[in-house]
Every structure is written in structure tokens, then in C-alpha cells.
Short mmCIF file of C-alpha atoms in Angstrom, two decimals:
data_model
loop_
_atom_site.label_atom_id
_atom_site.label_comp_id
_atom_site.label_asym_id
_atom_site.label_seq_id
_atom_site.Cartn_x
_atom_site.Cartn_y
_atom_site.Cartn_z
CA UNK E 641 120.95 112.61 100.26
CA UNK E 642 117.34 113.40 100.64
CA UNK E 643 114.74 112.65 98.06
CA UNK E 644 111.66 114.71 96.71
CA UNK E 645 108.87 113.06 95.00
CA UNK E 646 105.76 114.38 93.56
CA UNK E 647 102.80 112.14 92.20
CA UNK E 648 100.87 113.96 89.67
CA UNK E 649 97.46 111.62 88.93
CA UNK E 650 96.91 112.60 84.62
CA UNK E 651 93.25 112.59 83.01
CA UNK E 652 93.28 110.39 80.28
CA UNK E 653 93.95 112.03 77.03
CA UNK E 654 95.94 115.29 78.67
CA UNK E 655 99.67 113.48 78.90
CA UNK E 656 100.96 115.57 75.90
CA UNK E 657 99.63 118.63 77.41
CA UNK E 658 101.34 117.59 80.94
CA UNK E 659 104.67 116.82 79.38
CA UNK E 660 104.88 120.30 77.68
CA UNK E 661 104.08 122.25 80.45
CA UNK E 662 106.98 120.67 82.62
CA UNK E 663 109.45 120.76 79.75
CA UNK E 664 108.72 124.23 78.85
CA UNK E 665 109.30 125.73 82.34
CA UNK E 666 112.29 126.90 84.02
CA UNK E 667 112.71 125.23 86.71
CA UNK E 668 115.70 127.58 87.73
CA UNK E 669 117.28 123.94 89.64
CA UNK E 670 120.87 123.46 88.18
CA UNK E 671 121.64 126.89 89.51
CA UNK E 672 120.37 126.05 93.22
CA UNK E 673 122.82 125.22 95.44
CA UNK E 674 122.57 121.80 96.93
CA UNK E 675 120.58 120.06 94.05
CA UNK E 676 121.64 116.83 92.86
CA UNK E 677 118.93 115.82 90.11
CA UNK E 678 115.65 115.95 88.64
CA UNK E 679 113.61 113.22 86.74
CA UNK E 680 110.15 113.23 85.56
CA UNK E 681 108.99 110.32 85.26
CA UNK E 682 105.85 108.23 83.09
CA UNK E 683 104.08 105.02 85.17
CA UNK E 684 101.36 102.92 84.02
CA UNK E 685 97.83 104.19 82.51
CA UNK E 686 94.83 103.42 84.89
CA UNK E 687 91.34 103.68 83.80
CA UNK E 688 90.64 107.24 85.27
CA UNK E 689 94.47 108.63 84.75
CA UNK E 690 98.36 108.34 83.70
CA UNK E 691 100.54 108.50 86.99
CA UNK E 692 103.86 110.67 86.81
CA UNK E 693 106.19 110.99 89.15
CA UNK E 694 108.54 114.14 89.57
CA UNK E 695 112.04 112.78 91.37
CA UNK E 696 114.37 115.40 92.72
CA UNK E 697 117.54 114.17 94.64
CA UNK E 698 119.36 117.26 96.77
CA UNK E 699 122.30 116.96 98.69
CA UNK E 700 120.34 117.51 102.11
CA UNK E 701 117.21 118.58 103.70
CA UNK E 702 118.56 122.05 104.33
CA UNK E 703 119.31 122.37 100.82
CA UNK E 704 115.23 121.46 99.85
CA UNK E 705 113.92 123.58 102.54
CA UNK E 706 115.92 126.94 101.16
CA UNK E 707 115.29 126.45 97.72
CA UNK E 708 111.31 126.19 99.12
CA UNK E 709 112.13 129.64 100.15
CA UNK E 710 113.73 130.88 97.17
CA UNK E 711 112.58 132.98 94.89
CA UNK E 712 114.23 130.61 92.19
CA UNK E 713 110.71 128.23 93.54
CA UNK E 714 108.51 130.69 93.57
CA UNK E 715 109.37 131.92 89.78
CA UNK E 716 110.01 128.41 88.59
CA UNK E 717 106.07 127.32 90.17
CA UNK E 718 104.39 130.54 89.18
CA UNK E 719 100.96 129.77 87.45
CA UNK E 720 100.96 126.17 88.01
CA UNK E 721 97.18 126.50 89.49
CA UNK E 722 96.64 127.29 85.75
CA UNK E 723 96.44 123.47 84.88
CA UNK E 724 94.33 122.39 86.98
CA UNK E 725 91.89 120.97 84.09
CA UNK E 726 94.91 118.55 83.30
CA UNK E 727 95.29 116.94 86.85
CA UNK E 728 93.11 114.36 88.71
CA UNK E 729 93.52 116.42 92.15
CA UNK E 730 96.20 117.60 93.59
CA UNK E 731 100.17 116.60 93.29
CA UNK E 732 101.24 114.39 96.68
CA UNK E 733 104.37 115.32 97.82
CA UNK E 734 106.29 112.63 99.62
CA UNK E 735 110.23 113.10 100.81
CA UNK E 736 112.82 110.16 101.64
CA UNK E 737 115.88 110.76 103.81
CA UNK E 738 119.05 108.39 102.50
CA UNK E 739 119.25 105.10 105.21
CA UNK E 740 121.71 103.54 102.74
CA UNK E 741 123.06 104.13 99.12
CA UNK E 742 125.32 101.52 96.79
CA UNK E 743 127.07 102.89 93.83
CA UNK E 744 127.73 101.47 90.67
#
């Protein structure tokens, strides 16, 4: 498995705006081959923002890299420069590679 995070750093005041942007788009995923999951994801409120984190699971790196590549990412990111007034800077992307995974 291989993991896809985003941290998205909120302004204060903006999380309802945030929200509806992501769960208005079409994120085109369920019909990509080799993803897994996708979770969005509310953490604690700091003084200057609201943290979110975006969690994608795919079944391999392969799989992440070609939907990169796709036009299925390129339609499902188009105009997301257009929020910038929402964000604290920029999204950091981070990515995890499975070492070990336990099932219920």
C-alpha cells in the first residue's frame, strides 16, 4: 500500500468555505485504477489556522504516479490556485510506503 497525505494549514474563519470546495469537486478517484481510499480529514484549531489533512491510500506507488499523469488529476485539480485567499501557504505533500499493516 502506499499512502498520500496532504496538509492544508486553514485561516481562521474560512473552514466552511474549505470543506465546500473539496466536497463539491470531482475528484474523478473511484474510477482510477489502483486507488484504495480517500479521507479528508479536520485536526485541531491553532491560533493562526485549522489543520486538514487529505489521506489517500492506493494500491502502489505506480498506481499514484499514473493517476499524477492522468488527465482524471489534471481535471479533478483544475482551478485550485483559485483559493488561495482560504489557505495559510501552500498544501505539504508527504507519501508513506506500507512497512507493516494489521487488519481487523
Amino acid at each position: 500500500m502506499y499512502l498520500t497525505t496532504n496538509r492544508f494549514r486553514v485561516r481562521p474563519g474560512r473552514e466552511a468555505d474549505f470543506e465546500a470546495v473539496w466536497t463539491a469537486r470531482d475528484s474523478q478517484l473511484p474510477q482510477v485504477p489502483g486507488f484504495v481510499s480517500f479521507h479528508l480529514l479536520k485536526g485541531a484549531r491553532k491560533d493562526d489556522h485549522t489543520l486538514y489533512l487529505s489521506h489517500t491510500l492506493w494500491a502502489s506507488e505506480a498506481a499514484f504516479t499514473a493517476w499524477t499523469r492522468s488527465e482524471a488529476f489534471r481535471s479533478a485539480h483544475r482551478g485550485a490556485g483559485g483559493h488561495a485567499d482560504i489557505y495559510l501557504g501552500p498544501p505539504e505533500l508527504e507519501v508513506f510506503t506500507s512497512v507493516q499493516h494489521i487488519g481487523a
